[in-house]
């Protein structure tokens, strides 16, 4: 979704259980209200949906390969016009608490 306060106010989110396929990622983009902005709206050029899909697939792979991660937050993700990619500005990773054995 749009992220930030929009997630809280508009509840513009989509979820999947990993592993996520390319089809899953495409469906996630269709499910969100912000899809109209991604497709281009008024003066806003269409955004690079392929770049978003690649990020979603990358997150899926990271989560699959690292079961010790309990949370992964990418915020914000700046998505540029079609063909120009996307940039992740900040990443927060929460690792599951491990028990110490004596």
Backbone atoms as SQL, in Angstrom:
CREATE TABLE atoms (id INTEGER PRIMARY KEY, chain TEXT, resi INTEGER, resn TEXT, atom TEXT, x REAL, y REAL, z REAL);
INSERT INTO atoms VALUES
  (1, 'A', 1, 'UNK', 'N', 0.823, -1.191, 0.000),
  (2, 'A', 1, 'UNK', 'CA', 0.000, 0.000, 0.000),
  (3, 'A', 1, 'UNK', 'C', 0.860, 1.246, 0.000),
  (4, 'A', 2, 'UNK', 'N', 0.223, 2.351, 0.299),
  (5, 'A', 2, 'UNK', 'CA', 0.908, 3.640, 0.289),
  (6, 'A', 2, 'UNK', 'C', 1.911, 3.798, 1.411),
  (7, 'A', 3, 'UNK', 'N', 1.739, 3.068, 2.493),
  (8, 'A', 3, 'UNK', 'CA', 2.681, 3.145, 3.601),
  (9, 'A', 3, 'UNK', 'C', 2.345, 4.263, 4.567),
  (10, 'A', 4, 'UNK', 'N', 3.129, 4.340, 5.628),
  (11, 'A', 4, 'UNK', 'CA', 2.969, 5.390, 6.625),
  (12, 'A', 4, 'UNK', 'C', 1.573, 5.451, 7.208),
  (13, 'A', 5, 'UNK', 'N', 1.079, 6.673, 7.363),
  (14, 'A', 5, 'UNK', 'CA', -0.230, 6.898, 7.963),
  (15, 'A', 5, 'UNK', 'C', -1.348, 6.298, 7.117),
  (16, 'A', 6, 'UNK', 'N', -1.136, 6.166, 5.806),
  (17, 'A', 6, 'UNK', 'CA', -2.164, 5.609, 4.932),
  (18, 'A', 6, 'UNK', 'C', -2.490, 4.163, 5.275),
  (19, 'A', 7, 'UNK', 'N', -1.492, 3.410, 5.712),
  (20, 'A', 7, 'UNK', 'CA', -1.735, 2.025, 6.132),
  (21, 'A', 7, 'UNK', 'C', -2.707, 2.018, 7.299),
  (22, 'A', 8, 'UNK', 'N', -2.480, 2.909, 8.256),
  (23, 'A', 8, 'UNK', 'CA', -3.314, 2.960, 9.454),
  (24, 'A', 8, 'UNK', 'C', -4.712, 3.498, 9.160),
  (25, 'A', 9, 'UNK', 'N', -4.805, 4.556, 8.369),
  (26, 'A', 9, 'UNK', 'CA', -6.089, 5.201, 8.112),
  (27, 'A', 9, 'UNK', 'C', -6.908, 4.449, 7.066),
  (28, 'A', 10, 'UNK', 'N', -6.283, 4.098, 5.959),
  (29, 'A', 10, 'UNK', 'CA', -7.007, 3.472, 4.851),
  (30, 'A', 10, 'UNK', 'C', -6.974, 1.950, 4.884),
  (31, 'A', 11, 'UNK', 'N', -6.133, 1.390, 5.728),
  (32, 'A', 11, 'UNK', 'CA', -5.952, -0.069, 5.788),
  (33, 'A', 11, 'UNK', 'C', -5.666, -0.629, 4.389),
  (34, 'A', 12, 'UNK', 'N', -4.773, 0.051, 3.692),
  (35, 'A', 12, 'UNK', 'CA', -4.423, -0.315, 2.321),
  (36, 'A', 12, 'UNK', 'C', -3.238, -1.269, 2.338),
  (37, 'A', 13, 'UNK', 'N', -3.523, -2.542, 2.600),
  (38, 'A', 13, 'UNK', 'CA', -2.474, -3.556, 2.701),
  (39, 'A', 13, 'UNK', 'C', -2.892, -4.829, 1.977),
  (40, 'A', 14, 'UNK', 'N', -1.904, -5.651, 1.692),
  (41, 'A', 14, 'UNK', 'CA', -2.130, -6.969, 1.107),
  (42, 'A', 14, 'UNK', 'C', -1.089, -7.904, 1.704),
  (43, 'A', 15, 'UNK', 'N', -1.512, -9.111, 2.068),
  (44, 'A', 15, 'UNK', 'CA', -0.610, -10.064, 2.714),
  (45, 'A', 15, 'UNK', 'C', -0.560, -11.377, 1.950),
  (46, 'A', 16, 'UNK', 'N', 0.551, -12.069, 2.076),
  (47, 'A', 16, 'UNK', 'CA', 0.717, -13.432, 1.585),
  (48, 'A', 16, 'UNK', 'C', 1.663, -14.159, 2.534),
  (49, 'A', 17, 'UNK', 'N', 1.571, -15.481, 2.504),
  (50, 'A', 17, 'UNK', 'CA', 2.508, -16.333, 3.232),
  (51, 'A', 17, 'UNK', 'C', 3.604, -16.717, 2.245),
  (52, 'A', 18, 'UNK', 'N', 4.860, -16.644, 2.690),
  (53, 'A', 18, 'UNK', 'CA', 5.972, -17.021, 1.811),
  (54, 'A', 18, 'UNK', 'C', 5.997, -18.536, 1.634),
  (55, 'A', 19, 'UNK', 'N', 6.453, -19.034, 0.522),
  (56, 'A', 19, 'UNK', 'CA', 7.051, -18.313, -0.600),
  (57, 'A', 19, 'UNK', 'C', 5.992, -17.654, -1.484),
  (58, 'A', 20, 'UNK', 'N', 6.351, -16.505, -2.018),
  (59, 'A', 20, 'UNK', 'CA', 5.463, -15.742, -2.889),
  (60, 'A', 20, 'UNK', 'C', 5.920, -15.926, -4.332),
  (61, 'A', 21, 'UNK', 'N', 4.965, -16.186, -5.200),
  (62, 'A', 21, 'UNK', 'CA', 5.261, -16.320, -6.626),
  (63, 'A', 21, 'UNK', 'C', 5.101, -14.957, -7.304),
  (64, 'A', 22, 'UNK', 'N', 5.544, -14.874, -8.546),
  (65, 'A', 22, 'UNK', 'CA', 5.371, -13.630, -9.295),
  (66, 'A', 22, 'UNK', 'C', 3.881, -13.312, -9.453),
  (67, 'A', 23, 'UNK', 'N', 3.076, -14.347, -9.671),
  (68, 'A', 23, 'UNK', 'CA', 1.620, -14.154, -9.786),
  (69, 'A', 23, 'UNK', 'C', 1.048, -13.590, -8.482),
  (70, 'A', 24, 'UNK', 'N', 1.499, -14.127, -7.338),
  (71, 'A', 24, 'UNK', 'CA', 1.065, -13.600, -6.032),
  (72, 'A', 24, 'UNK', 'C', 1.382, -12.108, -5.922),
  (73, 'A', 25, 'UNK', 'N', 2.606, -11.746, -6.284),
  (74, 'A', 25, 'UNK', 'CA', 3.044, -10.350, -6.179),
  (75, 'A', 25, 'UNK', 'C', 2.197, -9.447, -7.075),
  (76, 'A', 26, 'UNK', 'N', 1.902, -9.915, -8.286),
  (77, 'A', 26, 'UNK', 'CA', 1.060, -9.140, -9.201),
  (78, 'A', 26, 'UNK', 'C', -0.335, -8.950, -8.607),
  (79, 'A', 27, 'UNK', 'N', -0.886, -10.011, -8.021),
  (80, 'A', 27, 'UNK', 'CA', -2.213, -9.938, -7.400),
  (81, 'A', 27, 'UNK', 'C', -2.217, -8.974, -6.219),
  (82, 'A', 28, 'UNK', 'N', -1.133, -8.948, -5.465),
  (83, 'A', 28, 'UNK', 'CA', -1.036, -8.038, -4.324),
  (84, 'A', 28, 'UNK', 'C', -1.147, -6.584, -4.786),
  (85, 'A', 29, 'UNK', 'N', -0.525, -6.267, -5.916),
  (86, 'A', 29, 'UNK', 'CA', -0.590, -4.899, -6.429),
  (87, 'A', 29, 'UNK', 'C', -2.001, -4.542, -6.887),
  (88, 'A', 30, 'UNK', 'N', -2.732, -5.516, -7.403),
  (89, 'A', 30, 'UNK', 'CA', -4.107, -5.281, -7.855),
  (90, 'A', 30, 'UNK', 'C', -5.042, -5.076, -6.662),
  (91, 'A', 31, 'UNK', 'N', -4.736, -5.719, -5.538),
  (92, 'A', 31, 'UNK', 'CA', -5.607, -5.682, -4.359),
  (93, 'A', 31, 'UNK', 'C', -5.586, -4.356, -3.599),
  (94, 'A', 32, 'UNK', 'N', -4.513, -3.599, -3.733),
  (95, 'A', 32, 'UNK', 'CA', -4.404, -2.375, -2.937),
  (96, 'A', 32, 'UNK', 'C', -5.125, -1.197, -3.601),
  (97, 'A', 33, 'UNK', 'N', -5.597, -0.291, -2.779),
  (98, 'A', 33, 'UNK', 'CA', -6.287, 0.901, -3.275),
  (99, 'A', 33, 'UNK', 'C', -5.336, 1.813, -4.053),
  (100, 'A', 34, 'UNK', 'N', -4.074, 1.788, -3.692),
  (101, 'A', 34, 'UNK', 'CA', -3.077, 2.647, -4.338),
  (102, 'A', 34, 'UNK', 'C', -2.766, 2.208, -5.768),
  (103, 'A', 35, 'UNK', 'N', -3.354, 1.114, -6.222),
  (104, 'A', 35, 'UNK', 'CA', -3.064, 0.622, -7.577),
  (105, 'A', 35, 'UNK', 'C', -3.350, 1.687, -8.635),
  (106, 'A', 36, 'UNK', 'N', -4.339, 2.538, -8.386),
  (107, 'A', 36, 'UNK', 'CA', -4.673, 3.593, -9.351),
  (108, 'A', 36, 'UNK', 'C', -3.498, 4.543, -9.538),
  (109, 'A', 37, 'UNK', 'N', -2.785, 4.817, -8.459),
  (110, 'A', 37, 'UNK', 'CA', -1.608, 5.682, -8.550),
  (111, 'A', 37, 'UNK', 'C', -0.497, 4.948, -9.288),
  (112, 'A', 38, 'UNK', 'N', -0.332, 3.649, -9.004),
  (113, 'A', 38, 'UNK', 'CA', 0.704, 2.860, -9.678),
  (114, 'A', 38, 'UNK', 'C', 0.467, 2.802, -11.184),
  (115, 'A', 39, 'UNK', 'N', -0.796, 2.772, -11.577),
  (116, 'A', 39, 'UNK', 'CA', -1.145, 2.669, -12.997),
  (117, 'A', 39, 'UNK', 'C', -1.069, 4.014, -13.707),
  (118, 'A', 40, 'UNK', 'N', -0.931, 5.084, -12.946),
  (119, 'A', 40, 'UNK', 'CA', -0.910, 6.431, -13.507),
  (120, 'A', 40, 'UNK', 'C', -2.246, 7.102, -13.272),
  (121, 'A', 41, 'UNK', 'N', -2.202, 8.301, -12.746),
  (122, 'A', 41, 'UNK', 'CA', -3.439, 9.007, -12.420),
  (123, 'A', 41, 'UNK', 'C', -3.209, 10.500, -12.585),
  (124, 'A', 42, 'UNK', 'N', -4.064, 11.131, -13.371),
  (125, 'A', 42, 'UNK', 'CA', -3.949, 12.554, -13.689),
  (126, 'A', 42, 'UNK', 'C', -2.533, 12.881, -14.150),
  (127, 'A', 43, 'UNK', 'N', -1.829, 13.708, -13.397),
  (128, 'A', 43, 'UNK', 'CA', -0.473, 14.118, -13.797),
  (129, 'A', 43, 'UNK', 'C', 0.608, 13.128, -13.354),
  (130, 'A', 44, 'UNK', 'N', 0.227, 12.082, -12.603),
  (131, 'A', 44, 'UNK', 'CA', 1.204, 11.111, -12.098),
  (132, 'A', 44, 'UNK', 'C', 1.432, 10.027, -13.146),
  (133, 'A', 45, 'UNK', 'N', 2.679, 9.877, -13.565),
  (134, 'A', 45, 'UNK', 'CA', 3.024, 8.846, -14.552),
  (135, 'A', 45, 'UNK', 'C', 2.913, 7.463, -13.921),
  (136, 'A', 46, 'UNK', 'N', 2.629, 6.431, -14.737),
  (137, 'A', 46, 'UNK', 'CA', 2.606, 5.058, -14.201),
  (138, 'A', 46, 'UNK', 'C', 3.931, 4.729, -13.519),
  (139, 'A', 47, 'UNK', 'N', 3.856, 4.032, -12.407),
  (140, 'A', 47, 'UNK', 'CA', 5.031, 3.646, -11.639),
  (141, 'A', 47, 'UNK', 'C', 5.584, 2.318, -12.138),
  (142, 'A', 48, 'UNK', 'N', 6.814, 2.019, -11.756),
  (143, 'A', 48, 'UNK', 'CA', 7.513, 0.807, -12.182),
  (144, 'A', 48, 'UNK', 'C', 7.044, -0.394, -11.355),
  (145, 'A', 49, 'UNK', 'N', 5.934, -0.994, -11.785),
  (146, 'A', 49, 'UNK', 'CA', 5.350, -2.123, -11.049),
  (147, 'A', 49, 'UNK', 'C', 6.281, -3.336, -11.045),
  (148, 'A', 50, 'UNK', 'N', 7.040, -3.521, -12.104),
  (149, 'A', 50, 'UNK', 'CA', 7.981, -4.651, -12.159),
  (150, 'A', 50, 'UNK', 'C', 9.019, -4.527, -11.039),
  (151, 'A', 51, 'UNK', 'N', 9.455, -3.308, -10.766),
  (152, 'A', 51, 'UNK', 'CA', 10.423, -3.091, -9.677),
  (153, 'A', 51, 'UNK', 'C', 9.809, -3.449, -8.328),
  (154, 'A', 52, 'UNK', 'N', 8.526, -3.104, -8.139),
  (155, 'A', 52, 'UNK', 'CA', 7.852, -3.453, -6.882),
  (156, 'A', 52, 'UNK', 'C', 7.739, -4.972, -6.765),
  (157, 'A', 53, 'UNK', 'N', 7.368, -5.620, -7.851),
  (158, 'A', 53, 'UNK', 'CA', 7.247, -7.084, -7.854),
  (159, 'A', 53, 'UNK', 'C', 8.586, -7.722, -7.501),
  (160, 'A', 54, 'UNK', 'N', 9.667, -7.201, -8.057),
  (161, 'A', 54, 'UNK', 'CA', 11.000, -7.737, -7.748),
  (162, 'A', 54, 'UNK', 'C', 11.345, -7.557, -6.268),
  (163, 'A', 55, 'UNK', 'N', 10.945, -6.442, -5.679),
  (164, 'A', 55, 'UNK', 'CA', 11.186, -6.231, -4.246),
  (165, 'A', 55, 'UNK', 'C', 10.383, -7.234, -3.427),
  (166, 'A', 56, 'UNK', 'N', 9.116, -7.419, -3.774),
  (167, 'A', 56, 'UNK', 'CA', 8.268, -8.383, -3.056),
  (168, 'A', 56, 'UNK', 'C', 8.868, -9.783, -3.139),
  (169, 'A', 57, 'UNK', 'N', 9.308, -10.183, -4.332),
  (170, 'A', 57, 'UNK', 'CA', 9.917, -11.509, -4.502),
  (171, 'A', 57, 'UNK', 'C', 11.221, -11.616, -3.712),
  (172, 'A', 58, 'UNK', 'N', 11.988, -10.539, -3.662),
  (173, 'A', 58, 'UNK', 'CA', 13.228, -10.532, -2.885),
  (174, 'A', 58, 'UNK', 'C', 12.980, -10.676, -1.393),
  (175, 'A', 59, 'UNK', 'N', 11.949, -9.990, -0.896),
  (176, 'A', 59, 'UNK', 'CA', 11.582, -10.108, 0.519),
  (177, 'A', 59, 'UNK', 'C', 11.145, -11.535, 0.822),
  (178, 'A', 60, 'UNK', 'N', 10.371, -12.120, -0.070),
  (179, 'A', 60, 'UNK', 'CA', 9.933, -13.508, 0.111),
  (180, 'A', 60, 'UNK', 'C', 11.137, -14.438, 0.236),
  (181, 'A', 61, 'UNK', 'N', 12.108, -14.248, -0.637),
  (182, 'A', 61, 'UNK', 'CA', 13.305, -15.099, -0.617),
  (183, 'A', 61, 'UNK', 'C', 14.102, -14.902, 0.674),
  (184, 'A', 62, 'UNK', 'N', 14.265, -13.655, 1.090),
  (185, 'A', 62, 'UNK', 'CA', 14.985, -13.366, 2.335),
  (186, 'A', 62, 'UNK', 'C', 14.303, -14.048, 3.517),
  (187, 'A', 63, 'UNK', 'N', 12.977, -13.943, 3.582),
  (188, 'A', 63, 'UNK', 'CA', 12.233, -14.541, 4.695),
  (189, 'A', 63, 'UNK', 'C', 12.321, -16.064, 4.672),
  (190, 'A', 64, 'UNK', 'N', 12.282, -16.644, 3.492),
  (191, 'A', 64, 'UNK', 'CA', 12.403, -18.106, 3.359),
  (192, 'A', 64, 'UNK', 'C', 13.767, -18.603, 3.811),
  (193, 'A', 65, 'UNK', 'N', 14.807, -17.889, 3.416),
  (194, 'A', 65, 'UNK', 'CA', 16.177, -18.326, 3.677),
  (195, 'A', 65, 'UNK', 'C', 16.674, -17.952, 5.072),
  (196, 'A', 66, 'UNK', 'N', 15.925, -17.130, 5.785),
  (197, 'A', 66, 'UNK', 'CA', 16.342, -16.658, 7.107),
  (198, 'A', 66, 'UNK', 'C', 15.192, -16.782, 8.099),
  (199, 'A', 67, 'UNK', 'N', 14.890, -18.000, 8.539),
  (200, 'A', 67, 'UNK', 'CA', 13.752, -18.204, 9.439),
  (201, 'A', 67, 'UNK', 'C', 13.899, -17.495, 10.787),
  (202, 'A', 68, 'UNK', 'N', 15.090, -17.027, 11.104),
  (203, 'A', 68, 'UNK', 'CA', 15.291, -16.304, 12.363),
  (204, 'A', 68, 'UNK', 'C', 14.714, -14.885, 12.314),
  (205, 'A', 69, 'UNK', 'N', 14.353, -14.410, 11.121),
  (206, 'A', 69, 'UNK', 'CA', 13.751, -13.079, 10.995),
  (207, 'A', 69, 'UNK', 'C', 12.263, -13.182, 11.303),
  (208, 'A', 70, 'UNK', 'N', 11.808, -12.369, 12.260),
  (209, 'A', 70, 'UNK', 'CA', 10.376, -12.364, 12.576),
  (210, 'A', 70, 'UNK', 'C', 9.650, -11.200, 11.900),
  (211, 'A', 71, 'UNK', 'N', 10.369, -10.111, 11.636),
  (212, 'A', 71, 'UNK', 'CA', 9.775, -8.950, 10.969),
  (213, 'A', 71, 'UNK', 'C', 10.789, -8.310, 10.033),
  (214, 'A', 72, 'UNK', 'N', 10.278, -7.806, 8.923),
  (215, 'A', 72, 'UNK', 'CA', 11.095, -7.076, 7.958),
  (216, 'A', 72, 'UNK', 'C', 10.256, -5.901, 7.474),
  (217, 'A', 73, 'UNK', 'N', 10.727, -4.688, 7.715),
  (218, 'A', 73, 'UNK', 'CA', 9.980, -3.486, 7.357),
  (219, 'A', 73, 'UNK', 'C', 10.819, -2.652, 6.401),
  (220, 'A', 74, 'UNK', 'N', 10.301, -2.422, 5.211),
  (221, 'A', 74, 'UNK', 'CA', 10.956, -1.577, 4.214),
  (222, 'A', 74, 'UNK', 'C', 10.109, -0.314, 4.112),
  (223, 'A', 75, 'UNK', 'N', 10.642, 0.808, 4.588),
  (224, 'A', 75, 'UNK', 'CA', 9.813, 2.001, 4.615),
  (225, 'A', 75, 'UNK', 'C', 10.671, 3.251, 4.666),
  (226, 'A', 76, 'UNK', 'N', 10.547, 4.099, 3.687),
  (227, 'A', 76, 'UNK', 'CA', 9.669, 3.991, 2.535),
  (228, 'A', 76, 'UNK', 'C', 10.340, 3.283, 1.369),
  (229, 'A', 77, 'UNK', 'N', 9.502, 2.821, 0.462),
  (230, 'A', 77, 'UNK', 'CA', 9.966, 2.350, -0.845),
  (231, 'A', 77, 'UNK', 'C', 9.517, 3.408, -1.840),
  (232, 'A', 78, 'UNK', 'N', 10.469, 4.009, -2.509),
  (233, 'A', 78, 'UNK', 'CA', 10.152, 5.034, -3.505),
  (234, 'A', 78, 'UNK', 'C', 10.111, 4.357, -4.866),
  (235, 'A', 79, 'UNK', 'N', 8.966, 4.432, -5.514),
  (236, 'A', 79, 'UNK', 'CA', 8.782, 3.778, -6.809),
  (237, 'A', 79, 'UNK', 'C', 8.753, 4.857, -7.880),
  (238, 'A', 80, 'UNK', 'N', 9.668, 4.738, -8.818),
  (239, 'A', 80, 'UNK', 'CA', 9.835, 5.744, -9.858),
  (240, 'A', 80, 'UNK', 'C', 8.981, 5.407, -11.080),
  (241, 'A', 81, 'UNK', 'N', 8.909, 6.330, -12.055),
  (242, 'A', 81, 'UNK', 'CA', 8.126, 6.046, -13.260),
  (243, 'A', 81, 'UNK', 'C', 8.573, 4.750, -13.942),
  (244, 'A', 82, 'UNK', 'N', 7.645, 4.187, -14.684),
  (245, 'A', 82, 'UNK', 'CA', 7.851, 2.911, -15.369),
  (246, 'A', 82, 'UNK', 'C', 9.224, 2.829, -16.031),
  (247, 'A', 83, 'UNK', 'N', 9.932, 1.732, -15.746),
  (248, 'A', 83, 'UNK', 'CA', 11.243, 1.499, -16.327),
  (249, 'A', 83, 'UNK', 'C', 12.393, 2.134, -15.564),
  (250, 'A', 84, 'UNK', 'N', 12.095, 2.893, -14.496),
  (251, 'A', 84, 'UNK', 'CA', 13.142, 3.597, -13.751),
  (252, 'A', 84, 'UNK', 'C', 13.429, 2.988, -12.382),
  (253, 'A', 85, 'UNK', 'N', 12.739, 1.888, -12.051),
  (254, 'A', 85, 'UNK', 'CA', 13.055, 1.164, -10.828),
  (255, 'A', 85, 'UNK', 'C', 12.403, 1.705, -9.570),
  (256, 'A', 86, 'UNK', 'N', 12.957, 1.266, -8.452),
  (257, 'A', 86, 'UNK', 'CA', 12.476, 1.655, -7.124),
  (258, 'A', 86, 'UNK', 'C', 13.672, 1.680, -6.187),
  (259, 'A', 87, 'UNK', 'N', 13.529, 2.422, -5.102),
  (260, 'A', 87, 'UNK', 'CA', 14.617, 2.526, -4.128),
  (261, 'A', 87, 'UNK', 'C', 14.039, 2.347, -2.724),
  (262, 'A', 88, 'UNK', 'N', 14.700, 1.513, -1.942),
  (263, 'A', 88, 'UNK', 'CA', 14.314, 1.313, -0.548),
  (264, 'A', 88, 'UNK', 'C', 15.164, 2.263, 0.285),
  (265, 'A', 89, 'UNK', 'N', 14.506, 3.165, 1.010),
  (266, 'A', 89, 'UNK', 'CA', 15.239, 4.165, 1.782),
  (267, 'A', 89, 'UNK', 'C', 15.689, 3.650, 3.144),
  (268, 'A', 90, 'UNK', 'N', 14.903, 2.769, 3.755),
  (269, 'A', 90, 'UNK', 'CA', 15.233, 2.304, 5.097),
  (270, 'A', 90, 'UNK', 'C', 14.693, 0.892, 5.294),
  (271, 'A', 91, 'UNK', 'N', 15.454, 0.083, 6.019),
  (272, 'A', 91, 'UNK', 'CA', 15.060, -1.301, 6.308),
  (273, 'A', 91, 'UNK', 'C', 15.199, -1.541, 7.804),
  (274, 'A', 92, 'UNK', 'N', 14.192, -2.188, 8.379),
  (275, 'A', 92, 'UNK', 'CA', 14.251, -2.579, 9.795),
  (276, 'A', 92, 'UNK', 'C', 14.010, -4.081, 9.854),
  (277, 'A', 93, 'UNK', 'N', 14.932, -4.803, 10.483),
  (278, 'A', 93, 'UNK', 'CA', 14.834, -6.258, 10.603),
  (279, 'A', 93, 'UNK', 'C', 14.771, -6.619, 12.080),
  (280, 'A', 94, 'UNK', 'N', 13.770, -7.408, 12.442),
  (281, 'A', 94, 'UNK', 'CA', 13.634, -7.910, 13.809),
  (282, 'A', 94, 'UNK', 'C', 13.930, -9.406, 13.773),
  (283, 'A', 95, 'UNK', 'N', 14.882, -9.820, 14.604),
  (284, 'A', 95, 'UNK', 'CA', 15.283, -11.229, 14.671),
  (285, 'A', 95, 'UNK', 'C', 14.621, -11.856, 15.890),
  (286, 'A', 96, 'UNK', 'N', 14.163, -13.092, 15.724),
  (287, 'A', 96, 'UNK', 'CA', 13.524, -13.811, 16.829),
  (288, 'A', 96, 'UNK', 'C', 14.506, -13.964, 17.978),
  (289, 'A', 97, 'UNK', 'N', 13.990, -13.831, 19.178),
  (290, 'A', 97, 'UNK', 'CA', 14.811, -13.997, 20.370),
  (291, 'A', 97, 'UNK', 'C', 15.204, -15.465, 20.490),
  (292, 'A', 98, 'UNK', 'N', 16.490, -15.708, 20.658),
  (293, 'A', 98, 'UNK', 'CA', 16.970, -17.085, 20.788),
  (294, 'A', 98, 'UNK', 'C', 17.258, -17.386, 22.249),
  (295, 'A', 99, 'UNK', 'N', 16.882, -18.572, 22.659),
  (296, 'A', 99, 'UNK', 'CA', 17.142, -18.994, 24.032),
  (297, 'A', 99, 'UNK', 'C', 18.598, -19.413, 24.180),
  (298, 'A', 100, 'UNK', 'N', 19.187, -19.028, 25.298),
  (299, 'A', 100, 'UNK', 'CA', 20.551, -19.440, 25.601),
  (300, 'A', 100, 'UNK', 'C', 20.505, -20.755, 26.366),
  (301, 'A', 101, 'UNK', 'N', 21.273, -21.709, 25.917),
  (302, 'A', 101, 'UNK', 'CA', 21.337, -23.005, 26.602),
  (303, 'A', 101, 'UNK', 'C', 22.653, -23.090, 27.366),
  (304, 'A', 102, 'UNK', 'N', 22.573, -23.428, 28.643),
  (305, 'A', 102, 'UNK', 'CA', 23.777, -23.511, 29.487),
  (306, 'A', 102, 'UNK', 'C', 24.213, -24.938, 29.623);
